[in-house]
Amino acid sequence: MLFRSELIWRLSVALAIGLLIGLERGWKARDAAEGERTAGVRTHALAGLLGGVWGAVVAPYGGHGVIALALAFLAFVAVIALFRLREITDEHIYGATTVVAAMLSFALGALAVVGEPLPAVAGGA
């Protein structure tokens, strides 16, 4: 079990990872009009934080917690993939980078809380 200050620090790292990934993704799509991007700075920041929060929630439950974290990850990926599919249908621009980046934001955020933060930060960079 993590102490409060340690948990807050790890959640901050999870948020920072998402911000870093989102900053890169947002910069790449900076010319797109507001509301036309699937995932940018805010979405990736929240995805990293969401992964961290889920990691913190399920950490005390051991193996069952890992299953719950995996299910949360799958639900998150399904939502992001659905939004990306709608974007592909509307704009006919194909690519999986947005979905993979969102998956990494969530997963690295979770790793920052339940695992070692340094490899999570390195993965986000």
Tab-separated table of N, CA and C in Angstrom:
chain	number	residue	atom	x	y	z
A	1	MET	N	0.846	-1.181	0.000
A	1	MET	CA	0.000	0.000	0.000
A	1	MET	C	0.888	1.240	0.000
A	2	LEU	N	0.560	2.186	-0.859
A	2	LEU	CA	1.348	3.401	-0.986
A	2	LEU	C	0.892	4.444	0.032
A	3	PHE	N	1.857	5.190	0.554
A	3	PHE	CA	1.517	6.316	1.406
A	3	PHE	C	0.919	7.412	0.545
A	4	ARG	N	0.164	8.304	1.155
A	4	ARG	CA	-0.525	9.347	0.392
A	4	ARG	C	0.425	10.178	-0.456
A	5	SER	N	1.527	10.626	0.125
A	5	SER	CA	2.460	11.464	-0.640
A	5	SER	C	3.056	10.683	-1.806
A	6	GLU	N	3.358	9.419	-1.601
A	6	GLU	CA	3.882	8.573	-2.680
A	6	GLU	C	2.830	8.382	-3.768
A	7	LEU	N	1.583	8.160	-3.383
A	7	LEU	CA	0.511	7.984	-4.349
A	7	LEU	C	0.285	9.264	-5.149
A	8	ILE	N	0.281	10.392	-4.475
A	8	ILE	CA	0.098	11.670	-5.168
A	8	ILE	C	1.238	11.901	-6.152
A	9	TRP	N	2.459	11.590	-5.738
A	9	TRP	CA	3.605	11.745	-6.633
A	9	TRP	C	3.461	10.837	-7.848
A	10	ARG	N	3.083	9.586	-7.632
A	10	ARG	CA	2.940	8.642	-8.740
A	10	ARG	C	1.791	9.031	-9.677
A	11	LEU	N	0.691	9.516	-9.123
A	11	LEU	CA	-0.402	9.993	-9.969
A	11	LEU	C	0.017	11.224	-10.770
A	12	SER	N	0.842	12.058	-10.169
A	12	SER	CA	1.374	13.218	-10.891
A	12	SER	C	2.265	12.777	-12.043
A	13	VAL	N	3.051	11.732	-11.816
A	13	VAL	CA	3.880	11.181	-12.885
A	13	VAL	C	2.997	10.624	-13.997
A	14	ALA	N	1.929	9.909	-13.633
A	14	ALA	CA	0.996	9.371	-14.628
A	14	ALA	C	0.385	10.500	-15.453
A	15	LEU	N	-0.014	11.579	-14.798
A	15	LEU	CA	-0.568	12.732	-15.496
A	15	LEU	C	0.478	13.360	-16.417
A	16	ALA	N	1.694	13.499	-15.927
A	16	ALA	CA	2.770	14.102	-16.728
A	16	ALA	C	3.088	13.259	-17.964
A	17	ILE	N	3.049	11.957	-17.831
A	17	ILE	CA	3.277	11.078	-18.987
A	17	ILE	C	2.206	11.328	-20.038
A	18	GLY	N	0.954	11.362	-19.613
A	18	GLY	CA	-0.133	11.636	-20.550
A	18	GLY	C	0.002	13.013	-21.195
A	19	LEU	N	0.401	14.011	-20.404
A	19	LEU	CA	0.604	15.352	-20.951
A	19	LEU	C	1.702	15.358	-22.003
A	20	LEU	N	2.777	14.642	-21.729
A	20	LEU	CA	3.896	14.589	-22.671
A	20	LEU	C	3.482	13.935	-23.989
A	21	ILE	N	2.799	12.811	-23.891
A	21	ILE	CA	2.329	12.133	-25.103
A	21	ILE	C	1.298	13.009	-25.822
A	22	GLY	N	0.396	13.597	-25.065
A	22	GLY	CA	-0.625	14.463	-25.661
A	22	GLY	C	-0.046	15.705	-26.297
A	23	LEU	N	1.017	16.247	-25.707
A	23	LEU	CA	1.665	17.419	-26.285
A	23	LEU	C	2.211	17.090	-27.672
A	24	GLU	N	2.844	15.945	-27.791
A	24	GLU	CA	3.365	15.533	-29.095
A	24	GLU	C	2.236	15.311	-30.079
A	25	ARG	N	1.185	14.616	-29.652
A	25	ARG	CA	0.058	14.333	-30.547
A	25	ARG	C	-0.682	15.625	-30.912
A	26	GLY	N	-0.843	16.518	-29.947
A	26	GLY	CA	-1.510	17.783	-30.216
A	26	GLY	C	-0.702	18.667	-31.153
A	27	TRP	N	0.619	18.639	-31.006
A	27	TRP	CA	1.476	19.438	-31.876
A	27	TRP	C	1.380	18.936	-33.313
A	28	LYS	N	1.331	17.619	-33.464
A	28	LYS	CA	1.235	17.026	-34.803
A	28	LYS	C	-0.076	17.434	-35.480
A	29	ALA	N	-1.148	17.558	-34.722
A	29	ALA	CA	-2.466	17.885	-35.278
A	29	ALA	C	-2.850	19.342	-35.015
A	30	ARG	N	-1.876	20.204	-34.814
A	30	ARG	CA	-2.159	21.588	-34.427
A	30	ARG	C	-2.933	22.380	-35.488
A	31	ASP	N	-2.839	21.981	-36.746
A	31	ASP	CA	-3.534	22.704	-37.803
A	31	ASP	C	-4.999	22.297	-37.937
A	32	ALA	N	-5.383	21.185	-37.306
A	32	ALA	CA	-6.777	20.732	-37.378
A	32	ALA	C	-7.648	21.663	-36.535
A	33	ALA	N	-8.861	21.856	-36.977
A	33	ALA	CA	-9.787	22.725	-36.243
A	33	ALA	C	-10.152	22.104	-34.900
A	34	GLU	N	-10.504	22.961	-33.949
A	34	GLU	CA	-10.913	22.495	-32.621
A	34	GLU	C	-12.100	21.549	-32.762
A	35	GLY	N	-12.022	20.406	-32.088
A	35	GLY	CA	-13.098	19.429	-32.135
A	35	GLY	C	-12.947	18.405	-33.246
A	36	GLU	N	-11.931	18.576	-34.094
A	36	GLU	CA	-11.718	17.634	-35.192
A	36	GLU	C	-10.601	16.639	-34.906
A	37	ARG	N	-10.016	16.703	-33.730
A	37	ARG	CA	-8.947	15.780	-33.369
A	37	ARG	C	-9.491	14.735	-32.414
A	38	THR	N	-9.088	13.501	-32.631
A	38	THR	CA	-9.570	12.422	-31.779
A	38	THR	C	-8.992	12.530	-30.379
A	39	ALA	N	-7.705	12.732	-30.279
A	39	ALA	CA	-7.063	12.770	-28.966
A	39	ALA	C	-5.886	13.733	-29.003
A	40	GLY	N	-5.895	14.677	-28.078
A	40	GLY	CA	-4.816	15.654	-27.998
A	40	GLY	C	-4.277	15.715	-26.578
A	41	VAL	N	-3.860	16.882	-26.176
A	41	VAL	CA	-3.228	17.066	-24.870
A	41	VAL	C	-4.169	16.663	-23.737
A	42	ARG	N	-5.379	17.170	-23.748
A	42	ARG	CA	-6.303	16.882	-22.648
A	42	ARG	C	-6.665	15.409	-22.577
A	43	THR	N	-6.935	14.808	-23.728
A	43	THR	CA	-7.347	13.406	-23.743
A	43	THR	C	-6.226	12.499	-23.243
A	44	HIS	N	-5.014	12.734	-23.714
A	44	HIS	CA	-3.903	11.886	-23.281
A	44	HIS	C	-3.542	12.133	-21.815
A	45	ALA	N	-3.641	13.378	-21.370
A	45	ALA	CA	-3.391	13.659	-19.953
A	45	ALA	C	-4.393	12.915	-19.082
A	46	LEU	N	-5.655	12.976	-19.485
A	46	LEU	CA	-6.682	12.258	-18.722
A	46	LEU	C	-6.520	10.748	-18.842
A	47	ALA	N	-6.072	10.271	-19.996
A	47	ALA	CA	-5.844	8.832	-20.166
A	47	ALA	C	-4.727	8.353	-19.244
A	48	GLY	N	-3.645	9.119	-19.152
A	48	GLY	CA	-2.555	8.759	-18.244
A	48	GLY	C	-3.014	8.765	-16.797
A	49	LEU	N	-3.761	9.801	-16.430
A	49	LEU	CA	-4.284	9.882	-15.070
A	49	LEU	C	-5.283	8.760	-14.794
A	50	LEU	N	-6.127	8.455	-15.773
A	50	LEU	CA	-7.096	7.367	-15.615
A	50	LEU	C	-6.384	6.035	-15.395
A	51	GLY	N	-5.342	5.775	-16.156
A	51	GLY	CA	-4.562	4.559	-15.946
A	51	GLY	C	-3.957	4.529	-14.555
A	52	GLY	N	-3.445	5.678	-14.113
A	52	GLY	CA	-2.883	5.754	-12.769
A	52	GLY	C	-3.909	5.543	-11.680
A	53	VAL	N	-5.073	6.146	-11.838
A	53	VAL	CA	-6.145	5.980	-10.849
A	53	VAL	C	-6.600	4.524	-10.801
A	54	TRP	N	-6.810	3.910	-11.969
A	54	TRP	CA	-7.192	2.490	-11.982
A	54	TRP	C	-6.109	1.636	-11.339
A	55	GLY	N	-4.858	1.963	-11.614
A	55	GLY	CA	-3.769	1.225	-10.978
A	55	GLY	C	-3.816	1.341	-9.464
A	56	ALA	N	-4.084	2.550	-8.968
A	56	ALA	CA	-4.164	2.761	-7.523
A	56	ALA	C	-5.358	2.043	-6.908
A	57	VAL	N	-6.479	2.041	-7.630
A	57	VAL	CA	-7.693	1.411	-7.107
A	57	VAL	C	-7.525	-0.102	-6.996
A	58	VAL	N	-6.918	-0.711	-8.003
A	58	VAL	CA	-6.851	-2.176	-8.044
A	58	VAL	C	-5.607	-2.752	-7.382
A	59	ALA	N	-4.604	-1.932	-7.093
A	59	ALA	CA	-3.340	-2.430	-6.536
A	59	ALA	C	-3.511	-3.291	-5.277
A	60	PRO	N	-4.384	-2.933	-4.342
A	60	PRO	CA	-4.501	-3.752	-3.129
A	60	PRO	C	-5.100	-5.142	-3.358
A	61	TYR	N	-5.653	-5.395	-4.535
A	61	TYR	CA	-6.363	-6.645	-4.770
A	61	TYR	C	-5.533	-7.714	-5.466
A	62	GLY	N	-4.271	-7.472	-5.683
A	62	GLY	CA	-3.379	-8.480	-6.240
A	62	GLY	C	-3.799	-8.958	-7.613
A	63	GLY	N	-3.899	-10.287	-7.769
A	63	GLY	CA	-4.232	-10.895	-9.053
A	63	GLY	C	-5.580	-10.483	-9.587
A	64	HIS	N	-6.564	-10.369	-8.707
A	64	HIS	CA	-7.891	-9.917	-9.142
A	64	HIS	C	-7.836	-8.467	-9.612
A	65	GLY	N	-6.975	-7.691	-8.997
A	65	GLY	CA	-6.796	-6.306	-9.403
A	65	GLY	C	-6.214	-6.199	-10.800
A	66	VAL	N	-5.308	-7.108	-11.134
A	66	VAL	CA	-4.726	-7.120	-12.472
A	66	VAL	C	-5.808	-7.389	-13.509
A	67	ILE	N	-6.709	-8.291	-13.204
A	67	ILE	CA	-7.817	-8.588	-14.120
A	67	ILE	C	-8.713	-7.357	-14.278
A	68	ALA	N	-9.022	-6.694	-13.175
A	68	ALA	CA	-9.851	-5.489	-13.242
A	68	ALA	C	-9.150	-4.390	-14.036
A	69	LEU	N	-7.843	-4.249	-13.851
A	69	LEU	CA	-7.083	-3.248	-14.611
A	69	LEU	C	-7.093	-3.592	-16.096
A	70	ALA	N	-6.948	-4.862	-16.420
A	70	ALA	CA	-6.989	-5.290	-17.826
A	70	ALA	C	-8.357	-5.007	-18.443
A	71	LEU	N	-9.417	-5.244	-17.702
A	71	LEU	CA	-10.762	-4.962	-18.207
A	71	LEU	C	-10.976	-3.457	-18.406
A	72	ALA	N	-10.473	-2.656	-17.480
A	72	ALA	CA	-10.574	-1.199	-17.623
A	72	ALA	C	-9.792	-0.741	-18.854
A	73	PHE	N	-8.627	-1.319	-19.059
A	73	PHE	CA	-7.814	-0.997	-20.227
A	73	PHE	C	-8.567	-1.338	-21.512
A	74	LEU	N	-9.164	-2.517	-21.559
A	74	LEU	CA	-9.918	-2.934	-22.748
A	74	LEU	C	-11.114	-2.016	-23.013
A	75	ALA	N	-11.807	-1.619	-21.963
A	75	ALA	CA	-12.940	-0.701	-22.121
A	75	ALA	C	-12.459	0.652	-22.648
A	76	PHE	N	-11.363	1.138	-22.110
A	76	PHE	CA	-10.792	2.402	-22.565
A	76	PHE	C	-10.402	2.323	-24.036
A	77	VAL	N	-9.722	1.251	-24.415
A	77	VAL	CA	-9.292	1.080	-25.808
A	77	VAL	C	-10.498	1.000	-26.734
A	78	ALA	N	-11.552	0.328	-26.301
A	78	ALA	CA	-12.758	0.230	-27.133
A	78	ALA	C	-13.358	1.603	-27.397
A	79	VAL	N	-13.396	2.450	-26.392
A	79	VAL	CA	-13.955	3.801	-26.564
A	79	VAL	C	-13.078	4.625	-27.507
A	80	ILE	N	-11.768	4.595	-27.290
A	80	ILE	CA	-10.855	5.356	-28.154
A	80	ILE	C	-10.934	4.835	-29.589
A	81	ALA	N	-10.975	3.529	-29.747
A	81	ALA	CA	-11.056	2.940	-31.089
A	81	ALA	C	-12.367	3.331	-31.777
A	82	LEU	N	-13.436	3.413	-31.032
A	82	LEU	CA	-14.716	3.823	-31.602
A	82	LEU	C	-14.648	5.263	-32.121
A	83	PHE	N	-14.066	6.159	-31.327
A	83	PHE	CA	-13.922	7.531	-31.776
A	83	PHE	C	-13.011	7.622	-33.001
A	84	ARG	N	-11.941	6.837	-32.989
A	84	ARG	CA	-11.028	6.835	-34.137
A	84	ARG	C	-11.725	6.280	-35.382
A	85	LEU	N	-12.547	5.266	-35.206
A	85	LEU	CA	-13.298	4.701	-36.324
A	85	LEU	C	-14.234	5.739	-36.935
A	86	ARG	N	-14.884	6.502	-36.089
A	86	ARG	CA	-15.752	7.579	-36.587
A	86	ARG	C	-14.939	8.604	-37.367
A	87	GLU	N	-13.749	8.912	-36.893
A	87	GLU	CA	-12.888	9.860	-37.595
A	87	GLU	C	-12.452	9.295	-38.948
A	88	ILE	N	-12.097	8.032	-38.972
A	88	ILE	CA	-11.700	7.385	-40.221
A	88	ILE	C	-12.864	7.391	-41.208
A	89	THR	N	-14.056	7.097	-40.735
A	89	THR	CA	-15.242	7.062	-41.593
A	89	THR	C	-15.533	8.438	-42.184
A	90	ASP	N	-15.401	9.472	-41.380
A	90	ASP	CA	-15.703	10.827	-41.844
A	90	ASP	C	-14.632	11.407	-42.759
A	91	GLU	N	-13.358	11.187	-42.408
A	91	GLU	CA	-12.270	11.862	-43.112
A	91	GLU	C	-11.489	10.960	-44.061
A	92	HIS	N	-11.704	9.659	-43.981
A	92	HIS	CA	-10.987	8.689	-44.822
A	92	HIS	C	-9.472	8.817	-44.685
A	93	ILE	N	-9.028	9.100	-43.471
A	93	ILE	CA	-7.604	9.132	-43.152
A	93	ILE	C	-7.334	7.943	-42.251
A	94	TYR	N	-6.483	7.048	-42.713
A	94	TYR	CA	-6.275	5.795	-41.999
A	94	TYR	C	-4.960	5.825	-41.224
A	95	GLY	N	-4.991	5.267	-40.034
A	95	GLY	CA	-3.805	5.168	-39.212
A	95	GLY	C	-4.182	4.705	-37.820
A	96	ALA	N	-3.259	4.032	-37.181
A	96	ALA	CA	-3.513	3.480	-35.851
A	96	ALA	C	-2.725	4.196	-34.761
A	97	THR	N	-1.961	5.211	-35.127
A	97	THR	CA	-1.090	5.876	-34.155
A	97	THR	C	-1.863	6.489	-32.999
A	98	THR	N	-3.005	7.080	-33.279
A	98	THR	CA	-3.803	7.708	-32.228
A	98	THR	C	-4.246	6.689	-31.190
A	99	VAL	N	-4.700	5.548	-31.648
A	99	VAL	CA	-5.164	4.507	-30.721
A	99	VAL	C	-3.993	3.957	-29.924
A	100	VAL	N	-2.878	3.699	-30.591
A	100	VAL	CA	-1.702	3.159	-29.898
A	100	VAL	C	-1.170	4.171	-28.879
A	101	ALA	N	-1.145	5.442	-29.242
A	101	ALA	CA	-0.683	6.473	-28.304
A	101	ALA	C	-1.593	6.553	-27.083
A	102	ALA	N	-2.899	6.445	-27.285
A	102	ALA	CA	-3.836	6.457	-26.157
A	102	ALA	C	-3.649	5.222	-25.281
A	103	MET	N	-3.423	4.070	-25.914
A	103	MET	CA	-3.173	2.841	-25.156
A	103	MET	C	-1.920	3.009	-24.290
A	104	LEU	N	-0.879	3.592	-24.865
A	104	LEU	CA	0.359	3.818	-24.111
A	104	LEU	C	0.148	4.809	-22.973
A	105	SER	N	-0.617	5.861	-23.210
A	105	SER	CA	-0.890	6.832	-22.139
A	105	SER	C	-1.521	6.148	-20.939
A	106	PHE	N	-2.539	5.336	-21.187
A	106	PHE	CA	-3.217	4.625	-20.107
A	106	PHE	C	-2.270	3.628	-19.435
A	107	ALA	N	-1.613	2.797	-20.244
A	107	ALA	CA	-0.762	1.735	-19.698
A	107	ALA	C	0.432	2.297	-18.929
A	108	LEU	N	1.071	3.321	-19.458
A	108	LEU	CA	2.213	3.908	-18.762
A	108	LEU	C	1.773	4.642	-17.501
A	109	GLY	N	0.583	5.231	-17.533
A	109	GLY	CA	0.037	5.843	-16.315
A	109	GLY	C	-0.181	4.803	-15.230
A	110	ALA	N	-0.724	3.653	-15.625
A	110	ALA	CA	-0.927	2.570	-14.657
A	110	ALA	C	0.412	2.057	-14.134
A	111	LEU	N	1.377	1.908	-15.032
A	111	LEU	CA	2.704	1.429	-14.625
A	111	LEU	C	3.364	2.393	-13.645
A	112	ALA	N	3.161	3.675	-13.845
A	112	ALA	CA	3.753	4.668	-12.944
A	112	ALA	C	3.231	4.517	-11.519
A	113	VAL	N	2.011	4.010	-11.370
A	113	VAL	CA	1.427	3.868	-10.033
A	113	VAL	C	1.690	2.478	-9.443
A	114	VAL	N	1.476	1.435	-10.219
A	114	VAL	CA	1.606	0.085	-9.659
A	114	VAL	C	2.990	-0.512	-9.829
A	115	GLY	N	3.800	0.049	-10.700
A	115	GLY	CA	5.120	-0.497	-10.954
A	115	GLY	C	6.193	0.524	-10.644
A	116	GLU	N	7.165	0.564	-11.498
A	116	GLU	CA	8.261	1.495	-11.343
A	116	GLU	C	8.005	2.751	-12.192
A	117	PRO	N	8.005	3.922	-11.589
A	117	PRO	CA	7.725	5.145	-12.350
A	117	PRO	C	8.789	5.484	-13.396
A	118	LEU	N	10.060	5.199	-13.123
A	118	LEU	CA	11.123	5.588	-14.044
A	118	LEU	C	10.975	4.930	-15.416
A	119	PRO	N	10.756	3.621	-15.511
A	119	PRO	CA	10.530	3.044	-16.853
A	119	PRO	C	9.268	3.601	-17.510
A	120	ALA	N	8.252	3.928	-16.733
A	120	ALA	CA	7.034	4.519	-17.297
A	120	ALA	C	7.353	5.880	-17.910
A	121	VAL	N	8.127	6.681	-17.204
A	121	VAL	CA	8.518	7.998	-17.731
A	121	VAL	C	9.361	7.824	-18.983
A	122	ALA	N	10.288	6.890	-18.959
A	122	ALA	CA	11.127	6.650	-20.137
A	122	ALA	C	10.256	6.225	-21.324
A	123	GLY	N	9.266	5.398	-21.090
A	123	GLY	CA	8.360	4.993	-22.165
A	123	GLY	C	7.552	6.158	-22.692
A	124	GLY	N	7.161	7.046	-21.825
A	124	GLY	CA	6.398	8.224	-22.258
A	124	GLY	C	7.239	9.208	-23.052
A	125	ALA	N	8.512	9.283	-22.709
A	125	ALA	CA	9.409	10.197	-23.433
A	125	ALA	C	9.715	9.645	-24.804
